[in-house]
Amino acid sequence: MRTTIQYSTVARSIDKLSAAHTTDIHELQLSLTSIESAERSFSFTSIIDVSYKPFSDGSGFLYVHTDEGVFSFHVIESPNTFIQTFKKITKRK
């Protein structure tokens, strides 16, 4: 069983004459034991909570609270199903 949600990252570059940014789309994957991003993997044993802060444009930040800190992911769609599935797997309320 795998549940996924897309998130975006922005890379900015500046040179003497111009500034540019590149937006990349990645998937945050929820498995039975972890949440995995393009950059790292979060074991359920290190995750304290998962929360969401929506913006008025429909996107928002999904926060993964761990014992190493809070990691944010800019998501385009509502992560409610992702969060509910995480809480169901880990039996957190």
C-alpha angles and dihedrals in degrees: 000000000000128000120191140189128185122240132180134225127196124212117195126199128185128191131171095281108026149015125223137181132199124202118207126190120219136171127244106210126204115201131171091273109023152013113240128197129181089265106037149359125240116205115214088238089066098041115097098177145336120223141169136219112193126208125215091252092064097258125096148156123287109204123205108199111204138167086258095053141280120308120197129207124190104226125190097204133042111280094204094118090046092051094044090050091049091050092046092051093046094034092231123151 
